[in-house]
XYZ file of C-alpha atoms in Angstrom:
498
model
C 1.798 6.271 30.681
C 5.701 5.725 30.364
C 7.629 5.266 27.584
C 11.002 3.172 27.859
C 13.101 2.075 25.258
C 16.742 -0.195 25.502
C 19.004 1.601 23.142
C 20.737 -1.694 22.441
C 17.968 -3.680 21.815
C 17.376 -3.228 17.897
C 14.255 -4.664 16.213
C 15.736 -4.004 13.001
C 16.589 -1.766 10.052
C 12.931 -0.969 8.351
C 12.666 -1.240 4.364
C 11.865 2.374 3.086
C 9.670 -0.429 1.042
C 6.868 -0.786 3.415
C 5.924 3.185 2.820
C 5.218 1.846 -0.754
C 2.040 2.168 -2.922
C -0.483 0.636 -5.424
C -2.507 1.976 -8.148
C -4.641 -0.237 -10.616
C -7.062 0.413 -13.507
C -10.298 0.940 -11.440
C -12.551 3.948 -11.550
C -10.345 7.294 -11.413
C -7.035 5.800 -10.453
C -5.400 6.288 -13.774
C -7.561 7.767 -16.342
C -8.350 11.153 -14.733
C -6.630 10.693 -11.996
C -2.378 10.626 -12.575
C -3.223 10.213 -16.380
C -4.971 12.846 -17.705
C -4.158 13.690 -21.274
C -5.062 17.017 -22.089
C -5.203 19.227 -18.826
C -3.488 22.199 -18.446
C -1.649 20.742 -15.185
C -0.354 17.201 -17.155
C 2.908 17.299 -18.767
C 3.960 16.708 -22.433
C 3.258 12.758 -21.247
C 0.138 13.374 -19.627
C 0.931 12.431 -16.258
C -0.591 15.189 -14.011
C 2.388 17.107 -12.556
C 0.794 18.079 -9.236
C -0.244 13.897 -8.421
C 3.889 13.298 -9.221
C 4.748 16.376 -6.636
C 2.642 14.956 -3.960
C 3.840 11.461 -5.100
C 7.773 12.852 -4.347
C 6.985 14.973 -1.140
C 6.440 11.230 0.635
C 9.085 9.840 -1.267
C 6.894 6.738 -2.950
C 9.400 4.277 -2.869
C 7.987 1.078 -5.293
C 5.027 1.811 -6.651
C 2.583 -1.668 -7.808
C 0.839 -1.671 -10.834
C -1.503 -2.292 -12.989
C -4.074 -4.513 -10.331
C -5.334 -5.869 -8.504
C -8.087 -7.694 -10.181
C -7.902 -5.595 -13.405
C -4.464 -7.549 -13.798
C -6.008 -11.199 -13.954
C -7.067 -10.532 -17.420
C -5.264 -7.642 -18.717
C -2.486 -8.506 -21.845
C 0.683 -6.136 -21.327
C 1.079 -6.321 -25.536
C -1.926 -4.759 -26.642
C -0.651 -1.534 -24.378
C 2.440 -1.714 -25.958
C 3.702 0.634 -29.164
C 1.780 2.706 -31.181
C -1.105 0.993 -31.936
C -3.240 0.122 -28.908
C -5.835 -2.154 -28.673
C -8.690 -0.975 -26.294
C -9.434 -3.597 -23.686
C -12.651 -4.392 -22.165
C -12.235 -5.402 -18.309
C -13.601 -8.361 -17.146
C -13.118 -7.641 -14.148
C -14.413 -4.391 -13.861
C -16.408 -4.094 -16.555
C -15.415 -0.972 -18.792
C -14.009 -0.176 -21.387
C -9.984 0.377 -20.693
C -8.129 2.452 -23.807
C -4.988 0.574 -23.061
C -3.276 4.584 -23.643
C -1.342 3.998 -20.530
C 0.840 0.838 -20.630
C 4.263 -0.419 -19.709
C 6.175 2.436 -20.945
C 3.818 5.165 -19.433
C 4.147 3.161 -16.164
C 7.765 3.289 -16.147
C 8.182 7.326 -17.177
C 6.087 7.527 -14.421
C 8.253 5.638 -11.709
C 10.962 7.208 -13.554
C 9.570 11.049 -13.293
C 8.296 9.821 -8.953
C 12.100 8.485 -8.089
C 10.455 5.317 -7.205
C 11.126 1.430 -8.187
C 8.885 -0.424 -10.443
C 6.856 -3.426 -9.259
C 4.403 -5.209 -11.628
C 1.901 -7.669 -11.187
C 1.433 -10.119 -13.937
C -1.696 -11.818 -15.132
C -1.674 -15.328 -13.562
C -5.737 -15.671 -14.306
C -6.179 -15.560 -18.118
C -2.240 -15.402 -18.999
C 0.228 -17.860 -18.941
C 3.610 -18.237 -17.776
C 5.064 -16.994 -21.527
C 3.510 -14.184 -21.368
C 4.836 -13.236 -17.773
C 8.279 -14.366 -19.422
C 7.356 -12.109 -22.216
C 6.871 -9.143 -19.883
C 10.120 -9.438 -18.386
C 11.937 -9.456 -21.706
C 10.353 -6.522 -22.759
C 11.359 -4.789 -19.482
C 14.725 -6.102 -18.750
C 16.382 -7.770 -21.458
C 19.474 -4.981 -23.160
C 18.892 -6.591 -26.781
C 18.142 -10.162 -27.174
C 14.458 -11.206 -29.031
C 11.980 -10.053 -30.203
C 10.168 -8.289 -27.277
C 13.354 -6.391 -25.974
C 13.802 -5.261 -29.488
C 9.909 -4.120 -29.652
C 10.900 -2.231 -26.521
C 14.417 -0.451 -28.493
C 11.502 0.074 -31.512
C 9.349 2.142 -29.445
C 11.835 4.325 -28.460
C 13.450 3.101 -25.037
C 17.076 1.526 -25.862
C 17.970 1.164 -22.451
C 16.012 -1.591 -20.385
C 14.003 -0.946 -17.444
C 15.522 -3.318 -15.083
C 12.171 -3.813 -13.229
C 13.551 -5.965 -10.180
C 10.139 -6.507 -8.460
C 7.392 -8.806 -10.056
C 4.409 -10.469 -8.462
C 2.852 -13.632 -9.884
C -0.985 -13.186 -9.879
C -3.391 -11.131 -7.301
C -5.883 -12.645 -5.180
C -5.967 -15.789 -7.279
C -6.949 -18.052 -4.255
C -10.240 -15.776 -4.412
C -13.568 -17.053 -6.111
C -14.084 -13.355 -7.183
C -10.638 -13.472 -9.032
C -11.012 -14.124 -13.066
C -8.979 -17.253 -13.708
C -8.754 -18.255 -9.976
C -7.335 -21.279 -8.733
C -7.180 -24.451 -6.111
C -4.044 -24.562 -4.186
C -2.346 -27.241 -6.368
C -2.986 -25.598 -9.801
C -1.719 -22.141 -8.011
C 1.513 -23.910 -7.212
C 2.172 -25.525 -10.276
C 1.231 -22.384 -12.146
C 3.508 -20.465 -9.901
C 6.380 -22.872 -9.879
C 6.267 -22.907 -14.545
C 6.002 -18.958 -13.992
C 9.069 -18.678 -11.724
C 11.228 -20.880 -13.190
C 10.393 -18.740 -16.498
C 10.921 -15.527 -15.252
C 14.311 -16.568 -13.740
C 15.529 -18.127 -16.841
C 14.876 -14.370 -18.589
C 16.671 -12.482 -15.824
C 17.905 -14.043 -12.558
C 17.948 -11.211 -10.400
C 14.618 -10.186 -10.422
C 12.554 -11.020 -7.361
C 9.310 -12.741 -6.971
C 6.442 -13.036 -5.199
C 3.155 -14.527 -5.285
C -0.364 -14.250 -4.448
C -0.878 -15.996 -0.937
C -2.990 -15.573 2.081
C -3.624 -16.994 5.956
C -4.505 -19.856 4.468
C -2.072 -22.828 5.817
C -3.270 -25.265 2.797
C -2.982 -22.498 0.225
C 0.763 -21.153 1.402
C 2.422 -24.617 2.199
C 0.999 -25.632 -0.648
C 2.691 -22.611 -2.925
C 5.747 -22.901 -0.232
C 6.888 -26.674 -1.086
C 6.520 -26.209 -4.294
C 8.175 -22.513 -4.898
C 9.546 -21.660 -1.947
C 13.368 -22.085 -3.859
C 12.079 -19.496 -6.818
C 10.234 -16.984 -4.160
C 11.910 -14.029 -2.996
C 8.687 -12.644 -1.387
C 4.899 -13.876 0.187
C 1.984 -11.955 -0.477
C -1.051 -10.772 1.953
C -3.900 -7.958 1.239
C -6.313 -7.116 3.879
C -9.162 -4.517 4.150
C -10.207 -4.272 8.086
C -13.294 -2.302 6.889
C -14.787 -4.462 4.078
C -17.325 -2.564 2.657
C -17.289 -3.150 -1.354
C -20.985 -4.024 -1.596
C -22.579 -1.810 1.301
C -20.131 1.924 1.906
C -21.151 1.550 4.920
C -18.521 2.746 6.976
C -17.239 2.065 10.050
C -17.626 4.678 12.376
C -14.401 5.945 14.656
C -15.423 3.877 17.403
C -15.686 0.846 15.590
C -12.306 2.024 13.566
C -10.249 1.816 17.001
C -11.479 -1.920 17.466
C -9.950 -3.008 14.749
C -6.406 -1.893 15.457
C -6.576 -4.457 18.493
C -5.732 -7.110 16.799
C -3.759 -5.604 13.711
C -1.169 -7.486 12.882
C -2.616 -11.049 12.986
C -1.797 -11.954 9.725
C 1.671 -10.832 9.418
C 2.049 -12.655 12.492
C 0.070 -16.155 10.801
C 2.536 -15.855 7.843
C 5.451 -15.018 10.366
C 5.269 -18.299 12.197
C 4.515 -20.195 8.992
C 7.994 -18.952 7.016
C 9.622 -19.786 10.381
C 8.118 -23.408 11.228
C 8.808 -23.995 7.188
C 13.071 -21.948 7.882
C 12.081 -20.019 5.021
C 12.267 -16.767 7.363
C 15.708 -15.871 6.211
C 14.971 -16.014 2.664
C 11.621 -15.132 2.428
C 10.304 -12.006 3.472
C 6.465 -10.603 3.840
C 4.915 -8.008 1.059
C 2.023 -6.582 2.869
C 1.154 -5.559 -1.212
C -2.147 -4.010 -0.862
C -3.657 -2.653 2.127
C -6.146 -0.178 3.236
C -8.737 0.237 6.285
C -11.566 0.185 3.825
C -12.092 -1.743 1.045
C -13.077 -0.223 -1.808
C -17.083 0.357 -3.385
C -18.041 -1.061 -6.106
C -21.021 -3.255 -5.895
C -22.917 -5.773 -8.303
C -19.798 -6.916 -9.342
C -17.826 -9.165 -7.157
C -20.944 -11.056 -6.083
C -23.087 -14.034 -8.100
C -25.660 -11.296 -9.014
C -24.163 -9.486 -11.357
C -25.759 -5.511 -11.451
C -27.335 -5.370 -15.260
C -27.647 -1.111 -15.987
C -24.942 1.199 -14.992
C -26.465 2.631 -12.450
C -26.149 -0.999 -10.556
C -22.620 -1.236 -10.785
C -20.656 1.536 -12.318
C -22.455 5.011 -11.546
C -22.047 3.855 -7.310
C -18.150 3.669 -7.417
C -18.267 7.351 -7.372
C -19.318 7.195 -4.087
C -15.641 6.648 -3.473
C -14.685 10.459 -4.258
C -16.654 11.836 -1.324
C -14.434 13.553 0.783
C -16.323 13.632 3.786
C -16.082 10.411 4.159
C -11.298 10.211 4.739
C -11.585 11.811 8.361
C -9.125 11.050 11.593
C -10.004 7.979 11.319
C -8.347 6.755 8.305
C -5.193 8.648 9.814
C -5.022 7.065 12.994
C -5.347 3.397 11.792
C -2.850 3.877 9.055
C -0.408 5.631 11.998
C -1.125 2.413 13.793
C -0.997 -0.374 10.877
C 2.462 1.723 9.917
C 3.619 1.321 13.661
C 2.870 -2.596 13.137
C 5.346 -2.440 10.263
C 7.706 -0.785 11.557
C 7.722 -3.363 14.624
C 8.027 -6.511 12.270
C 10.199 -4.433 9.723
C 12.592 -7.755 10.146
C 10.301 -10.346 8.159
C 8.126 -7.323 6.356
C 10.256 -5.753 4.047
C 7.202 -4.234 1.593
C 3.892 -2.826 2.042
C 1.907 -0.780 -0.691
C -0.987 0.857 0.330
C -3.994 1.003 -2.247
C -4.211 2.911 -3.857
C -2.438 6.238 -4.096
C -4.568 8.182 -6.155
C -8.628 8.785 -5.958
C -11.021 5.493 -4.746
C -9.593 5.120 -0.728
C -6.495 6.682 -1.875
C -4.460 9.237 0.211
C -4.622 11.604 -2.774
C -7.627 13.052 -4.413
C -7.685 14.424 -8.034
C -9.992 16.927 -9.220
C -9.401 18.581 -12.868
C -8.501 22.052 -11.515
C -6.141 20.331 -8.533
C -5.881 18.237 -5.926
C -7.213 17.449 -2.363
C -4.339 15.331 0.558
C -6.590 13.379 2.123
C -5.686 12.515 6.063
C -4.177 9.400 5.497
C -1.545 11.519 3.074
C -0.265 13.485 6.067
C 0.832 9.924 7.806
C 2.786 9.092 5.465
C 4.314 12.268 4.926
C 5.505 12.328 8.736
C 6.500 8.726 8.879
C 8.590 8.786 5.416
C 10.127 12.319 6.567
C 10.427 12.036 10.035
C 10.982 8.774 11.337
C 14.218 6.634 11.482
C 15.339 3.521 10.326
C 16.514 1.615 12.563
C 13.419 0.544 14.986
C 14.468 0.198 18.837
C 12.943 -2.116 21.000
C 10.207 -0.416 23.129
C 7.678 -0.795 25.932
C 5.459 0.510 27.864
C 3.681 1.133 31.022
C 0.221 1.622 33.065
C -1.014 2.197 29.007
C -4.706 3.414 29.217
C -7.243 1.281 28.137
C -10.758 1.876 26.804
C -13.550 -0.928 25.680
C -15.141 0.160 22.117
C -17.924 -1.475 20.603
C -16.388 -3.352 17.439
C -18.622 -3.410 13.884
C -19.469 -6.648 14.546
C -21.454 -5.583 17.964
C -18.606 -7.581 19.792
C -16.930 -5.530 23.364
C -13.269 -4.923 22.270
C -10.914 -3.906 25.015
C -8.231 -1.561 23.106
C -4.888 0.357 24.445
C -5.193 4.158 23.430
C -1.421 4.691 22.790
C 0.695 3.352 20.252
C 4.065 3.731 19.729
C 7.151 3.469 17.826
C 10.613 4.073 18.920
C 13.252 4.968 16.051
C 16.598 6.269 15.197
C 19.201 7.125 12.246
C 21.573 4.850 10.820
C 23.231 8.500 8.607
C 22.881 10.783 11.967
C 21.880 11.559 15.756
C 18.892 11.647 17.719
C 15.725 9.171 17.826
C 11.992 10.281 16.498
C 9.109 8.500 18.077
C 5.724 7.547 16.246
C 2.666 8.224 18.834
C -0.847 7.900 18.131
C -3.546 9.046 20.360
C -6.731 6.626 19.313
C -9.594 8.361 22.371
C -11.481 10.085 20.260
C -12.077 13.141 23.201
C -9.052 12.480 25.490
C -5.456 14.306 25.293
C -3.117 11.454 26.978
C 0.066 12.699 28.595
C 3.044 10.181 27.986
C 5.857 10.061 29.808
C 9.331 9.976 27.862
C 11.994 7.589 29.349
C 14.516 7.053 26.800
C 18.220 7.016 26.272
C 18.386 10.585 24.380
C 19.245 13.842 24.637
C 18.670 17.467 22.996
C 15.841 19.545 21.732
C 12.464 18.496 21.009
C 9.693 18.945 18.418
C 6.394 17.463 18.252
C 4.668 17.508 15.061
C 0.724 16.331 15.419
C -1.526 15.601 12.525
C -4.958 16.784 13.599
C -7.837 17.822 13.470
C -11.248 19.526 15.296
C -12.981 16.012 15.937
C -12.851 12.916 14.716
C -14.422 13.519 11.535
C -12.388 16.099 10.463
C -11.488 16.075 6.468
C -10.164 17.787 3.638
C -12.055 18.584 0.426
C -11.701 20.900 -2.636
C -11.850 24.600 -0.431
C -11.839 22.796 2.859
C -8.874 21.817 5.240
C -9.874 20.720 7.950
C -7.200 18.303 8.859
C -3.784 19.651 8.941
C -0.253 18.935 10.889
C 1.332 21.621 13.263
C 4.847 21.227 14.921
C 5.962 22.676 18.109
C 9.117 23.148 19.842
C 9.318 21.703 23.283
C 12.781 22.830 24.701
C 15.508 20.374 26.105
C 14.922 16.739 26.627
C 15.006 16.066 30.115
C 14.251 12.135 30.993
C 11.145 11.946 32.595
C 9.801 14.564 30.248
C 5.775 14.617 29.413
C 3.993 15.200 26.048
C 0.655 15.537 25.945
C -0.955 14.066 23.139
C -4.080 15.677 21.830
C -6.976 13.317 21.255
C -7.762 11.361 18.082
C -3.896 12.292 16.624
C -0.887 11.360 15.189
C 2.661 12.806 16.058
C 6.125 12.420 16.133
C 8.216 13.277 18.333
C 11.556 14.249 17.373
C 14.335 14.439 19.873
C 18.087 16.035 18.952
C 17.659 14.768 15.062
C 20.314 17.047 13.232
């Protein structure tokens, strides 16, 4: 295979935003997981201290919070000052001790470098109380709820710039969900509130590839929206865990970026392209296990509905697969980085998430390595890139369907702050190195670093590391030059970056 790229030929400057991330209040994600009052490894805050070092090392650039569908009926005031109310989740059916609100949110952004981005309760709450919110957060002085926030010890204000109306509201499964009209009406009131409390916030709202639901919501709001909201989960396995195996993984990169693409033609047929950009807000390969829930049978005993979700903490289970669709959904990103300018990957910490909490440590799942060589490795500015006589292999998708699928994937970057380019490159054959052949417009030495590991199902766990990244220098760059690519991998390929 040969790679080319036209130095010229820029698709655009990429958002640090779309290496962003989500967590919500579902199983471990908070409570025992980067909240954990009480262990020797949390600080004076309890915020565990080794979660916030991983958290840095990939630089977590906006971090969204607090769902998700805990969100749709969660009230930011009783998690608020000294007295907390416990709440009981409606959506996910526990008890929540409302210990870590608004202001333990924000140390935490504060104490990870990262920007702020909060989704609001558009099921139960009303477009006051999303007003309310943003006082609290943003306002220096003025009312009631920015003094509440001076009261309880934070004088400054937050300056949260990044709010999200709602989550999944178009959804039957979402508490207080909503027809298309009453979404853009509710919407529109909530906007026009939120504006009026601080202009320079920006917005977004729950939407999907749904051409009724998003014309709908961009008529109405499209002057008050800064930002348009999709979630996906290829592997949609909340009621069954039954997992798609690598084979069937690699079909579903084929046809990865359909919705971006959907919304993409939908902002430009409506000229709202220039103004309003994608926020890929919550993504993940698999959706996340937690059955009798979301379904008209509701599980009765524990052991229906609650005991199963920690299924989601088997390591085993985060192999080379995970890694190489993330590489690949990342590479989509990157490639539309001019209309997606956010992405947050869900979640972070425990469930699917790239990071795994135990109370003694912590296990980086594959998926964590991707991100680590994307956010420290690649460029900025994405070039224009194509390729040739790309091998080809036909997988058998989930669905039993034949899907033909190119083996290679690849980005093409360089540095807006200094020299050389760094190309993304994943390997999807699950037993096949593939040699590529570099023809680029660059020059000096080369390094490959590969994420890897011994087959496809290769994982970490608590003693266990069986995945792992390994860098290698190659000598000069020479056009023409080949790297081989080891099978089922991940690498980038760094050439004269100084």
């Amino acid at each position: 295979m040969k790679l080319h790229m036209d130095r010229g030929r820029v698709t655009g400057t990429r958002s640090k935003m779309i290496y962003g991330h989500f967590i919500e209040h579902f199983h471990r994600q908070i409570y025992g997981g980067v909240y954990d009052p009480g262990n020797p490894l949390s600080d004076e805050a309890g915020l565990r201290t080794d979660v916030l070092e991983a958290m840095r090392r990939i630089q977590v650039p906006i971090l969204r919070w607090p769902g998700g569908c805990f969100v749709s009926s969660y009230h930011w005031k009783d998690a608020v000052g000294e007295t907390r109310t416990p709440l009981f989740d409606k959506a996910w059916r526990v008890e929540d001790p409302n210990t870590f609100g608004t202001d333990e949110y924000i140390d935490m952004c504060r104490k990870i470098g990262c920007e702020p981005y909060i989704c609001t309760n558009a099921g139960t709450g009303t477009p006051e109380e999303m007003s309310d919110w943003v006082e609290y957060c943003n306002l220096p002085c003025e009312g009631q709820y920015a003094r509440w926030r001076i009261a309880n010890g934070h004088e400054q204000p937050y300056a949260v710039k990044y709010w999200s109306i709602g989550n999944e509201n178009y959804g039957s499964w979402e508490i207080g969900a909503k027809c298309a009209p009453e979404w853009a009406r509710l919407v529109k009131e909530s906007a026009k509130m939120i504006k009026h409390v601080d202009p320079q916030t920006e917005l977004t709202a729950a939407a999907l590839t749904d051409l009724h639901w998003n014309i709908g919501l961009l008529e109405n709001c499209g002057d008050f929206l800064d930002w348009i909201s999709i979630h996906e989960y290829w592997d949609g396995i909340h009621q069954t865990n039954d997992y798609a195996s690598y084979e069937q993984v690699i079909a579903y990169t084929d046809q990865i970026g359909h919705s971006i693409d959907e919304v993409r033609g939908l902002l430009t047929a409506m000229k709202l392209d220039k103004k309003i950009r994608i926020a890929f807000d919550e993504w993940n390969l698999r959706g996340w296990y937690h059955p009798n829930v979301h379904t008209i049978r509701q599980g009765v005993t524990k052991e229906e509905y609650l005991y199963p979700r920690d299924k989601n903490d088997d390591n085993t289970k985060y192999t080379m697969a995970d890694a190489v669709f993330t590489a690949c959904f990342l590479n989509e990103l990157n490639r539309n980085c001019d209309i997606v300018g956010m992405a947050n990957f869900a979640p972070i910490v425990n469930t699917r998430g790239c990071i795994y909490t135990y109370p003694e440590g912590i296990v980086l799942r594959s998926t964590y390595y991707v991100f680590d060589l994307y956010v420290n490795l690649l460029g900025d500015v994405v070039h224009d890139c194509w390729a040739e006589e790309v091998p080809e292999e036909t997988v058998t998708a989930k669905s039993g369907e034949a899907v033909a699928v190119e083996l290679i994937d690849t980005v093409v970057t360089s540095f807006s702050d200094k020299t050389g380019c760094a190309v993304a490159a994943v390997n999807k054959a699950s037993e096949k190195s593939i040699s590529i052949c570099l023809e680029l417009e660059a020059r000096g030495a080369v390094r490959i670093h590969t994420l890897n590991g011994d087959s496809t199902e290769a994982y970490n766990d608590v003693g266990h590391q069986g995945v792992s990244v390994t860098q290698t220098g190659l000598g000069m760059y020479e056009r023409g030059m080949e790297v081989v690519l080891p099978p089922h991998s991940v690498s980038v390929i760094e050439i004269g970056v100084s």
